CSV table of C-alpha atoms in Angstrom, one decimal:
chain,number,residue,atom,x,y,z
A,1,MET,CA,-61.3,-133.1,6.6
A,2,SER,CA,-58.2,-135.2,5.6
A,3,GLU,CA,-57.0,-131.9,4.7
A,4,ASN,CA,-56.6,-130.6,8.3
A,5,TYR,CA,-54.5,-133.5,9.9
A,6,SER,CA,-51.3,-134.1,9.4
A,7,ARG,CA,-48.9,-136.6,10.9
A,8,GLY,CA,-51.4,-137.6,13.4
A,9,GLN,CA,-52.0,-133.7,14.7
A,10,TYR,CA,-54.5,-131.5,14.9
A,11,GLN,CA,-53.5,-128.2,13.2
A,12,PRO,CA,-56.8,-125.7,13.1
A,13,GLN,CA,-56.6,-123.2,10.5
A,14,SER,CA,-55.6,-119.7,11.5
A,15,ARG,CA,-57.3,-116.9,10.3
A,16,THR,CA,-55.6,-113.5,10.4
A,17,ARG,CA,-57.7,-110.7,9.8
A,18,THR,CA,-55.9,-107.9,7.8
A,19,ALA,CA,-55.8,-104.0,9.5
A,20,PRO,CA,-57.2,-101.0,7.5
A,21,PRO,CA,-54.7,-98.5,5.8
A,22,HIS,CA,-55.1,-95.7,8.1
A,23,LEU,CA,-54.8,-98.1,11.4
A,24,ARG,CA,-51.5,-99.7,10.0
A,25,ALA,CA,-50.0,-95.9,9.2
A,26,GLU,CA,-51.3,-94.6,12.6
A,27,ALA,CA,-49.5,-98.2,14.1
A,28,ALA,CA,-46.6,-97.4,12.2
A,29,ARG,CA,-45.8,-93.7,13.7
A,30,ARG,CA,-46.3,-94.6,17.1
A,31,GLN,CA,-43.9,-97.4,16.7
A,32,PRO,CA,-40.6,-96.5,18.8
A,33,SER,CA,-37.8,-96.5,16.3
A,34,GLY,CA,-35.0,-97.8,18.8
A,35,ARG,CA,-34.5,-101.4,19.1
A,36,GLY,CA,-35.7,-102.8,22.4
A,37,SER,CA,-38.3,-103.2,24.4
A,38,SER,CA,-38.6,-100.4,26.6
A,39,PRO,CA,-40.7,-97.2,25.3
A,40,GLN,CA,-38.7,-93.8,24.8
A,41,ARG,CA,-39.7,-90.9,27.1
A,42,ARG,CA,-40.3,-87.3,26.1
A,43,LYS,CA,-37.9,-84.4,26.9
A,44,PRO,CA,-39.1,-82.1,29.1
A,45,SER,CA,-39.9,-78.1,27.2
A,46,ASN,CA,-38.6,-76.3,30.6
A,47,GLY,CA,-35.8,-77.8,32.8
A,48,GLY,CA,-33.0,-79.8,32.6
A,49,SER,CA,-29.9,-78.7,29.8
A,50,GLY,CA,-31.9,-74.8,29.6
A,51,GLY,CA,-30.9,-74.3,32.6
A,52,GLY,CA,-27.4,-74.8,32.0
A,53,ARG,CA,-27.6,-72.4,28.7
A,54,GLY,CA,-28.4,-69.6,31.0
A,55,ILE,CA,-25.6,-70.1,33.4
A,56,THR,CA,-23.2,-69.8,30.7
A,57,LEU,CA,-25.0,-66.6,29.1
A,58,ILE,CA,-24.1,-65.1,32.5
A,59,ALA,CA,-20.8,-66.5,32.9
A,60,LEU,CA,-19.7,-64.6,29.9
A,61,LEU,CA,-21.6,-61.2,30.5
A,62,VAL,CA,-19.5,-61.3,33.5
A,63,ILE,CA,-16.4,-61.9,32.1
A,64,ALA,CA,-16.9,-59.3,29.1
A,65,VAL,CA,-17.5,-56.3,31.7
A,66,ILE,CA,-14.6,-57.5,33.6
A,67,VAL,CA,-12.2,-57.4,30.2
A,68,GLY,CA,-14.0,-54.2,29.0
A,69,GLY,CA,-13.5,-52.8,32.0
A,70,GLY,CA,-9.7,-53.6,31.8
A,71,VAL,CA,-9.5,-52.3,28.8
A,72,TRP,CA,-11.4,-48.7,29.7
A,73,MET,CA,-9.3,-48.6,32.4
A,74,TRP,CA,-6.2,-48.8,30.3
A,75,LEU,CA,-7.2,-46.8,27.4
A,76,ASN,CA,-7.9,-44.1,30.2
A,77,ARG,CA,-4.6,-44.7,32.5
A,78,THR,CA,-2.7,-41.4,33.6
A,79,VAL,CA,0.7,-41.0,32.7
A,80,TYR,CA,3.8,-38.4,33.6
A,81,VAL,CA,5.4,-35.8,31.7
A,82,SER,CA,7.5,-32.8,32.8
A,83,VAL,CA,6.1,-29.8,31.9
A,84,ASN,CA,8.6,-26.4,32.1
A,85,GLY,CA,10.5,-28.7,34.3
A,86,GLN,CA,7.3,-29.7,36.1
A,87,SER,CA,6.2,-33.3,37.2
A,88,ALA,CA,2.3,-33.2,35.8
A,89,GLU,CA,0.1,-36.7,36.0
A,90,VAL,CA,-2.1,-36.5,32.4
A,91,LYS,CA,-4.3,-38.8,30.9
A,92,ILE,CA,-2.9,-41.1,28.4
A,93,ASP,CA,-3.0,-39.3,24.5
A,94,SER,CA,-3.6,-36.1,25.9
A,95,GLY,CA,-3.1,-33.3,23.9
A,96,LEU,CA,-1.1,-30.4,24.5
A,97,THR,CA,-4.2,-27.6,25.1
A,98,ASP,CA,-5.5,-30.4,27.9
A,99,ILE,CA,-1.8,-31.1,29.2
A,100,LEU,CA,-1.9,-26.9,29.6
A,101,SER,CA,-5.1,-26.6,31.0
A,102,VAL,CA,-3.5,-28.9,33.8
A,103,SER,CA,-0.1,-27.5,34.3
A,104,GLY,CA,-0.8,-24.2,35.6
A,105,VAL,CA,1.9,-22.6,33.1
A,106,SER,CA,0.1,-19.7,31.4
A,107,PRO,CA,1.8,-18.4,28.0
A,108,LYS,CA,0.7,-15.2,26.6
A,109,PRO,CA,-0.8,-16.1,23.4
A,110,GLY,CA,0.2,-13.7,20.2
A,111,ASN,CA,-1.5,-10.7,18.3
A,112,LEU,CA,-2.8,-10.5,15.1
A,113,VAL,CA,-1.1,-8.1,13.3
A,114,SER,CA,-1.5,-6.5,9.5
A,115,VAL,CA,0.9,-6.9,6.6
A,116,GLY,CA,2.5,-3.9,7.5
A,117,GLY,CA,2.8,-5.0,11.1
A,118,ASN,CA,0.9,-3.0,13.2
A,119,VAL,CA,-1.6,-4.4,15.9
A,120,LEU,CA,-5.1,-5.7,15.0
A,121,GLU,CA,-6.2,-7.7,17.3
A,122,GLU,CA,-4.7,-8.7,21.0
A,123,GLY,CA,-4.3,-11.7,21.7
A,124,GLY,CA,-5.5,-12.9,17.9
A,125,GLY,CA,-2.2,-14.8,17.2
A,126,THR,CA,-1.0,-18.2,18.5
A,127,ALA,CA,-2.1,-19.4,21.7
A,128,PHE,CA,1.8,-20.7,22.7
A,129,THR,CA,4.7,-22.0,21.4
A,130,VAL,CA,5.8,-25.5,22.7
A,131,LYS,CA,9.3,-27.7,22.4
A,132,VAL,CA,9.1,-31.5,23.0
A,133,ASN,CA,12.3,-33.3,23.9
A,134,GLY,CA,14.1,-30.4,23.2
A,135,ASP,CA,12.2,-29.8,19.6
A,136,GLU,CA,10.5,-27.3,18.6
A,137,LEU,CA,6.7,-28.4,17.1
A,138,THR,CA,5.0,-26.6,13.7
A,139,GLU,CA,2.1,-26.1,14.0
A,140,GLY,CA,0.7,-29.4,12.2
A,141,GLU,CA,2.4,-31.3,14.8
A,142,ILE,CA,1.1,-29.3,18.0
A,143,GLY,CA,-2.3,-30.3,16.9
A,144,SER,CA,-1.6,-33.9,16.5
A,145,PHE,CA,0.7,-34.7,19.5
A,146,ARG,CA,-0.4,-37.1,22.6
A,147,ALA,CA,1.0,-38.1,25.3
A,148,LYS,CA,2.4,-41.1,25.7
A,149,GLY,CA,4.5,-40.9,29.1
A,150,ASN,CA,7.7,-39.5,30.3
A,151,GLU,CA,7.7,-36.3,27.5
A,152,ALA,CA,10.1,-33.1,28.1
A,153,ILE,CA,7.3,-30.4,27.6
A,154,SER,CA,8.1,-26.7,27.2
A,155,PHE,CA,5.6,-24.0,26.5
A,156,GLY,CA,6.3,-20.4,25.7
A,157,ASP,CA,4.6,-17.4,24.4
A,158,GLY,CA,2.9,-17.5,21.7
A,159,THR,CA,3.8,-15.8,18.2
A,160,ASP,CA,2.1,-12.8,16.3
A,161,VAL,CA,0.2,-13.9,13.6
A,162,THR,CA,0.1,-11.8,10.4
A,163,GLU,CA,-3.8,-11.4,8.9
A,164,SER,CA,-4.4,-13.1,5.0
A,165,SER,CA,-3.6,-11.1,2.2
A,166,HIS,CA,-3.6,-11.0,-1.5
A,167,GLU,CA,-1.6,-9.5,-4.1
A,168,GLU,CA,-2.6,-6.5,-6.7
A,169,GLU,CA,-0.7,-5.0,-9.6
A,170,ARG,CA,-1.4,-1.3,-9.4
A,171,GLU,CA,0.5,1.9,-11.0
A,172,SER,CA,2.7,3.6,-8.7
A,173,GLN,CA,2.0,7.3,-9.0
A,174,PRO,CA,5.3,9.5,-9.0
A,175,LYS,CA,6.8,12.0,-5.8
A,176,LEU,CA,8.0,14.9,-6.1
A,177,GLU,CA,12.1,15.2,-5.3
A,178,PRO,CA,12.7,19.1,-3.8
A,179,ALA,CA,15.4,20.7,-4.5
A,180,SER,CA,18.4,20.3,-2.7
A,181,SER,CA,19.7,24.0,-3.1
A,182,VAL,CA,18.1,27.4,-3.0
A,183,GLY,CA,19.5,29.5,-5.8
A,184,ALA,CA,17.5,32.3,-7.9
A,185,VAL,CA,16.4,30.1,-10.5
A,186,THR,CA,14.3,26.9,-9.4
A,187,PHE,CA,12.8,25.2,-12.3
A,188,VAL,CA,11.6,21.2,-13.1
A,189,SER,CA,14.2,19.3,-14.4
A,190,GLN,CA,12.2,16.6,-14.7
A,191,TYR,CA,8.6,15.4,-15.3
A,192,GLY,CA,6.7,12.3,-14.2
A,193,LYS,CA,5.8,9.2,-15.6
A,194,THR,CA,3.6,6.5,-13.6
A,195,GLY,CA,5.1,3.3,-12.7
A,196,ARG,CA,3.1,0.0,-12.4
A,197,GLN,CA,4.2,-2.4,-9.2
A,198,LYS,CA,2.9,-5.5,-7.6
A,199,PHE,CA,1.8,-4.7,-3.6
A,200,THR,CA,0.9,-7.1,-1.2
A,201,VAL,CA,-2.6,-5.8,0.1
A,202,GLY,CA,-4.1,-7.1,4.0
A,203,ASP,CA,-7.6,-8.7,3.9
A,204,ILE,CA,-8.3,-7.2,6.8
A,205,SER,CA,-6.4,-4.0,7.2
A,206,GLY,CA,-6.5,-3.0,3.4
A,207,GLU,CA,-2.6,-2.0,4.0
A,208,ALA,CA,-0.7,-2.0,1.1
A,209,ILE,CA,2.7,-3.0,1.0
A,210,GLU,CA,5.0,-2.3,-2.1
A,211,GLY,CA,6.7,-5.6,-3.7
A,212,GLU,CA,7.9,-6.1,-7.8
A,213,VAL,CA,8.0,-3.4,-9.7
A,214,ILE,CA,6.9,-4.1,-13.6
A,215,GLU,CA,7.7,-0.7,-14.7
A,216,PRO,CA,9.8,2.3,-13.0
A,217,VAL,CA,8.1,5.1,-11.6
A,218,GLN,CA,10.1,8.3,-12.6
A,219,ASN,CA,9.6,10.9,-10.2
A,220,VAL,CA,9.2,14.9,-10.8
A,221,LYS,CA,12.4,16.9,-10.1
A,222,ILE,CA,13.1,20.2,-9.0
A,223,GLU,CA,16.2,21.8,-9.1
A,224,SER,CA,17.4,25.7,-7.7
A,225,VAL,CA,20.3,27.4,-8.9
A,226,ASN,CA,21.6,30.6,-9.7
A,227,VAL,CA,22.5,31.4,-12.8
A,228,ARG,CA,26.3,30.3,-14.2
A,229,PRO,CA,26.8,31.9,-17.4
A,230,GLU,CA,29.5,29.5,-20.0
A,231,ASN,CA,31.9,30.6,-22.6
A,232,GLY,CA,33.0,33.3,-20.4
A,233,ARG,CA,29.4,35.3,-21.4
A,234,LYS,CA,28.9,38.2,-19.0
A,235,VAL,CA,25.3,38.6,-19.2
A,236,VAL,CA,22.5,40.1,-15.9
A,237,ALA,CA,18.8,40.0,-16.3
A,238,LEU,CA,16.7,43.4,-15.2
A,239,THR,CA,13.3,42.6,-14.1
A,240,PHE,CA,10.3,44.6,-13.4
A,241,ASP,CA,7.9,43.8,-11.2
A,242,ASP,CA,3.8,44.6,-10.3
A,243,GLY,CA,3.0,46.3,-14.2
A,244,PRO,CA,2.2,46.8,-16.2
A,245,SER,CA,1.6,50.4,-15.0
A,246,LYS,CA,1.9,53.9,-16.6
A,247,TYR,CA,6.3,53.7,-16.3
A,248,THR,CA,6.4,50.9,-18.3
A,249,GLN,CA,6.5,52.5,-21.4
A,250,ARG,CA,8.8,55.1,-20.1
A,251,TYR,CA,11.2,51.9,-18.8
A,252,LEU,CA,11.2,50.1,-22.6
A,253,ASP,CA,12.2,53.6,-24.1
A,254,ILE,CA,15.1,53.3,-22.2
A,255,LEU,CA,15.9,49.9,-22.9
A,256,SER,CA,15.7,50.4,-26.7
A,257,LYS,CA,18.1,53.4,-26.3
A,258,TYR,CA,20.7,51.7,-24.7
A,259,GLY,CA,20.0,48.1,-27.0
A,260,ALA,CA,18.9,46.5,-23.5
A,261,ARG,CA,16.4,43.7,-22.6
A,262,ALA,CA,14.7,42.9,-19.6
A,263,THR,CA,11.9,40.9,-18.4
A,264,PHE,CA,8.3,42.1,-16.9
A,265,PHE,CA,6.6,40.2,-14.2
A,266,CYS,CA,3.0,41.4,-14.7
A,267,LEU,CA,0.1,41.3,-12.2
A,268,GLY,CA,-2.6,39.4,-14.5
A,269,SER,CA,-5.0,42.0,-12.6
A,270,GLN,CA,-3.1,45.0,-14.1
A,271,ILE,CA,-3.7,43.7,-17.9
A,272,PRO,CA,-7.3,44.5,-18.4
A,273,GLY,CA,-7.0,47.7,-19.9
A,274,ASN,CA,-3.1,47.9,-20.8
A,275,GLU,CA,-2.6,45.0,-23.4
A,276,GLY,CA,-0.8,47.6,-26.0
A,277,LEU,CA,1.8,47.8,-22.7
A,278,VAL,CA,2.2,43.7,-22.9
A,279,GLN,CA,2.4,43.5,-26.7
A,280,ALA,CA,5.2,47.0,-26.5
A,281,ILE,CA,6.9,44.4,-24.4
A,282,LYS,CA,7.2,41.6,-26.3
A,283,ASN,CA,7.9,44.3,-29.5
A,284,GLN,CA,10.9,45.7,-27.9
A,285,GLY,CA,12.7,42.3,-27.2
A,286,SER,CA,11.8,42.1,-23.7
A,287,GLN,CA,10.1,39.2,-22.4
A,288,VAL,CA,6.2,39.3,-20.7
A,289,ALA,CA,5.8,36.6,-17.5
A,290,SER,CA,3.8,36.0,-14.6
A,291,HIS,CA,4.2,38.0,-11.1
A,292,THR,CA,0.5,35.6,-10.0
A,293,GLN,CA,-3.1,37.6,-10.7
A,294,ASN,CA,-3.5,39.2,-7.5
A,295,HIS,CA,-0.1,39.6,-5.9
A,296,GLU,CA,-0.9,36.7,-3.2
A,297,GLN,CA,1.2,34.8,-1.1
A,298,LEU,CA,0.9,31.8,-2.9
A,299,THR,CA,2.4,29.5,0.2
A,300,LEU,CA,-1.1,30.3,2.2
A,301,LEU,CA,-3.5,29.5,-0.7
A,302,ASP,CA,-5.0,26.4,-1.2
A,303,PRO,CA,-4.1,24.3,-4.2
A,304,ASP,CA,-7.6,25.3,-6.4
A,305,ALA,CA,-6.7,29.0,-5.6
A,306,LEU,CA,-3.1,28.6,-6.5
A,307,ARG,CA,-3.5,27.3,-9.9
A,308,SER,CA,-6.4,29.9,-10.0
A,309,GLU,CA,-3.5,32.8,-9.5
A,310,VAL,CA,-0.9,30.9,-12.1
A,311,THR,CA,-3.1,30.0,-14.7
A,312,GLN,CA,-5.5,33.3,-15.1
A,313,THR,CA,-2.4,35.9,-15.2
A,314,PHE,CA,-0.5,33.4,-18.1
A,315,SER,CA,-4.1,33.4,-19.8
A,316,ALA,CA,-4.1,36.8,-19.9
A,317,ILE,CA,-0.9,37.5,-21.1
A,318,SER,CA,-1.5,35.2,-23.9
A,319,SER,CA,-4.5,36.7,-25.2
A,320,ALA,CA,-2.9,40.4,-24.2
A,321,GLY,CA,-0.6,39.3,-26.8
A,322,GLY,CA,2.3,38.9,-24.8
A,323,GLY,CA,3.2,35.1,-25.9
A,324,ASP,CA,3.0,32.0,-24.4
A,325,THR,CA,4.8,31.4,-20.6
A,326,THR,CA,4.8,29.4,-17.9
A,327,VAL,CA,8.0,31.4,-15.7
A,328,LEU,CA,6.5,33.1,-12.7
A,329,ARG,CA,8.1,35.3,-10.3
A,330,PRO,CA,6.3,34.2,-6.7
A,331,PRO,CA,5.1,37.1,-4.5
A,332,TYR,CA,7.7,37.9,-1.7
A,333,GLY,CA,9.6,35.2,-3.2
A,334,ALA,CA,7.3,32.8,-0.9
A,335,LEU,CA,7.5,30.0,-2.9
A,336,ASP,CA,7.9,25.9,-0.6
A,337,THR,CA,7.9,22.5,-2.1
A,338,SER,CA,4.7,21.8,-0.5
A,339,THR,CA,3.6,24.8,-3.3
A,340,TRP,CA,5.6,23.3,-6.2
A,341,ALA,CA,3.2,19.9,-5.6
A,342,ALA,CA,0.2,21.5,-4.9
A,343,SER,CA,0.3,23.5,-8.3
A,344,GLY,CA,-0.4,20.6,-10.6
A,345,GLY,CA,2.7,21.1,-12.8
A,346,THR,CA,0.8,24.9,-14.3
A,347,PHE,CA,4.4,26.4,-14.5
A,348,SER,CA,7.7,25.5,-15.0
A,349,ALA,CA,10.1,27.9,-13.2
A,350,SER,CA,10.3,30.3,-10.5
A,351,ILE,CA,12.4,33.0,-10.7
A,352,ILE,CA,13.5,35.8,-7.7
A,353,TRP,CA,16.8,37.8,-7.6
A,354,ASN,CA,19.9,38.0,-6.0
A,355,LEU,CA,20.9,41.7,-6.6
A,356,ASP,CA,17.6,43.7,-4.8
A,357,SER,CA,16.9,47.9,-5.8
A,358,LEU,CA,15.0,48.2,-2.7
A,359,ASP,CA,13.1,50.9,-4.9
A,360,TRP,CA,10.1,50.0,-3.0
A,361,GLU,CA,11.4,51.7,-0.1
A,362,LEU,CA,12.0,55.2,-2.2
A,363,PRO,CA,15.9,55.3,-1.1
A,364,GLY,CA,17.2,57.8,-3.7
A,365,VAL,CA,18.3,57.1,-6.8
A,366,ASP,CA,21.4,57.2,-6.3
A,367,THR,CA,20.8,54.2,-3.6
A,368,ILE,CA,19.2,52.8,-6.3
A,369,VAL,CA,21.9,52.8,-8.6
A,370,GLU,CA,24.5,51.1,-6.0
A,371,ASN,CA,21.8,48.4,-5.1
A,372,CYS,CA,21.8,47.1,-8.7
A,373,THR,CA,25.6,47.3,-9.7
A,374,LEU,CA,27.5,47.4,-6.3
A,375,GLY,CA,28.2,43.3,-6.0
A,376,VAL,CA,27.0,42.1,-9.8
A,377,THR,CA,27.9,39.2,-11.4
A,378,SER,CA,27.6,37.5,-14.6
A,379,GLY,CA,24.5,35.6,-14.4
A,380,SER,CA,23.1,38.5,-11.9
A,381,ILE,CA,19.3,39.2,-11.4
A,382,ILE,CA,18.3,42.6,-10.6
A,383,LEU,CA,14.8,42.9,-8.8
A,384,MET,CA,13.3,46.8,-10.0
A,385,HIS,CA,10.0,47.4,-10.2
A,386,ASP,CA,7.5,49.4,-12.9
A,387,GLY,CA,4.5,49.0,-10.7
A,388,GLY,CA,2.6,49.2,-7.1
A,389,GLY,CA,3.9,52.8,-6.4
A,390,ASN,CA,5.8,56.0,-7.0
A,391,ARG,CA,8.5,54.8,-9.3
A,392,ASP,CA,10.0,58.5,-10.3
A,393,GLN,CA,13.3,56.9,-8.9
A,394,ASP,CA,13.5,54.2,-10.8
A,395,VAL,CA,12.8,56.2,-14.1
A,396,GLU,CA,16.2,58.2,-13.4
A,397,ALA,CA,18.1,55.8,-12.2
A,398,LEU,CA,17.8,53.5,-14.8
A,399,PRO,CA,20.0,54.9,-17.7
A,400,ARG,CA,22.4,54.8,-15.0
A,401,ILE,CA,22.3,51.7,-14.1
A,402,ILE,CA,22.2,50.7,-17.7
A,403,GLU,CA,25.4,52.9,-18.5
A,404,THR,CA,27.5,51.3,-15.2
A,405,LEU,CA,26.7,47.8,-16.2
A,406,GLN,CA,27.7,48.2,-20.1
A,407,GLY,CA,30.8,50.1,-18.8
A,408,GLN,CA,31.8,46.5,-16.9
A,409,GLY,CA,31.3,44.6,-20.1
A,410,TYR,CA,27.9,43.2,-19.0
A,411,GLU,CA,25.3,42.5,-21.6
A,412,LEU,CA,21.3,43.2,-20.4
A,413,VAL,CA,19.1,40.5,-21.1
A,414,THR,CA,16.0,38.6,-20.9
A,415,ILE,CA,15.1,35.5,-18.3
A,416,ASN,CA,15.6,33.0,-21.2
A,417,GLU,CA,18.1,34.1,-22.6
A,418,LEU,CA,20.0,34.1,-19.1
A,419,LEU,CA,18.4,30.9,-18.5
A,420,ALA,CA,20.0,29.5,-21.7
A,421,THR,CA,23.9,30.2,-20.9
A,422,ASP,CA,23.4,27.2,-18.6
A,423,SER,CA,23.5,24.2,-19.6
A,424,ARG,CA,22.3,23.0,-16.5
A,425,ILE,CA,19.0,24.1,-17.2
A,426,PRO,CA,16.8,22.0,-19.6
A,427,GLU,CA,15.9,24.2,-23.0
A,428,SER,CA,12.5,23.4,-22.5
A,429,VAL,CA,12.7,25.8,-19.3
A,430,ALA,CA,14.7,27.9,-21.2
A,431,SER,CA,11.9,29.0,-23.9
A,432,GLY,CA,10.2,29.7,-20.9
A,433,ASN,CA,7.2,27.8,-22.1
A,434,ALA,CA,7.6,24.4,-20.8
A,435,THR,CA,4.4,22.2,-20.2
A,436,ILE,CA,4.0,18.9,-19.1
A,437,PRO,CA,5.2,16.3,-21.7
A,438,GLU,CA,3.1,13.7,-23.6
A,439,GLY,CA,3.1,10.4,-21.6
A,440,HIS,CA,4.3,12.6,-18.3
A,441,VAL,CA,2.3,13.1,-15.1
A,442,TRP,CA,2.6,15.8,-12.1
A,443,ALA,CA,3.4,14.8,-8.3
A,444,SER,CA,1.0,15.4,-5.7
A,445,GLU,CA,3.3,13.8,-2.8
A,446,VAL,CA,6.4,15.2,-2.0
A,447,VAL,CA,9.4,12.1,-1.4
A,448,GLU,CA,10.1,11.9,2.1
């Protein structure tokens, strides 16, 4: 008892109970974190500062709309430009096509043309040309141009555009160069050779335009002359057409008597059955040449018929023993440049005449003699006939003709011998059997 009293005071013993742990933890959780005795209020979940945040968002949206609208208006504003001298209001950064559409200007477009300059499509070229502030714009500059304002724009008509093309290397075929004069002897002075050349070829049109020459082409050349014997020789050629016939051997006998030679232009159709006469002409020292197969006018024939008329007779002469020849006399003396081109190079020389006996008219022996001797000069070619009708007058006139000419100092020779006296005529032609040389070709087109 004495333990519970001190200094005269009574102090009862305190019995404090300790709360269980889970209750102490709950109490600590609920204890306010701040200092002071006032309990802390919770913030409401809706209302208060949440309303202010919404107002702010709306304000930002309004500002964005205003700013965006201003930017859009700036980007889509209009400016003024001058179009062909007239003021025009256009959208900023407008291209030239848009400017043209609002300007009222209507330039004419160019055309699409071939590599040869022919119109392939009207309006298929450039739509227009244009200058800006006096400077012509290129195609690329036209596409990239954007108006900023105050430009002076001038539209003009469009230009032609050439089709796309590619380059090819081709053979160039020779053409035939016709004779520049007309004489009794027309011959091939040069055979052709192919060349190689670059061409520009249109992808649409297929037209080919000549370009760089890689290897030059060599044309076929035809020349025509009256024979001019050189070295002072006096030579004349007697010629007989339309045989062989029953008169041919009589002519040969007369020629042999006078030591003269002549040329017989035989018809191929007359050779069968007269092969011996063809051989006799050659054996006498005279010359056998062609007067075609059927005496048809060569200038009226198509190319196939023409070549047949020529080659059949050459073959017939050769087969009959008359020798190989590429010399002919065209019926009626008719032979033009187109006929030469169509011949395929089957003959090398065409022989007509510059003195005509007119024996086919049966004018009388005296007239025939005069026609063959008056006006004769060295190099003359005299036309007579050994076939095609009655030739009795020729048989009687021939000795007198030979005597007269020999009396004037003339030598009577074959066509081959006559051609050999003129150096303008190639030796191959004078041989009477010139053909297209190896590595050479003929021409089917004539030089324009």
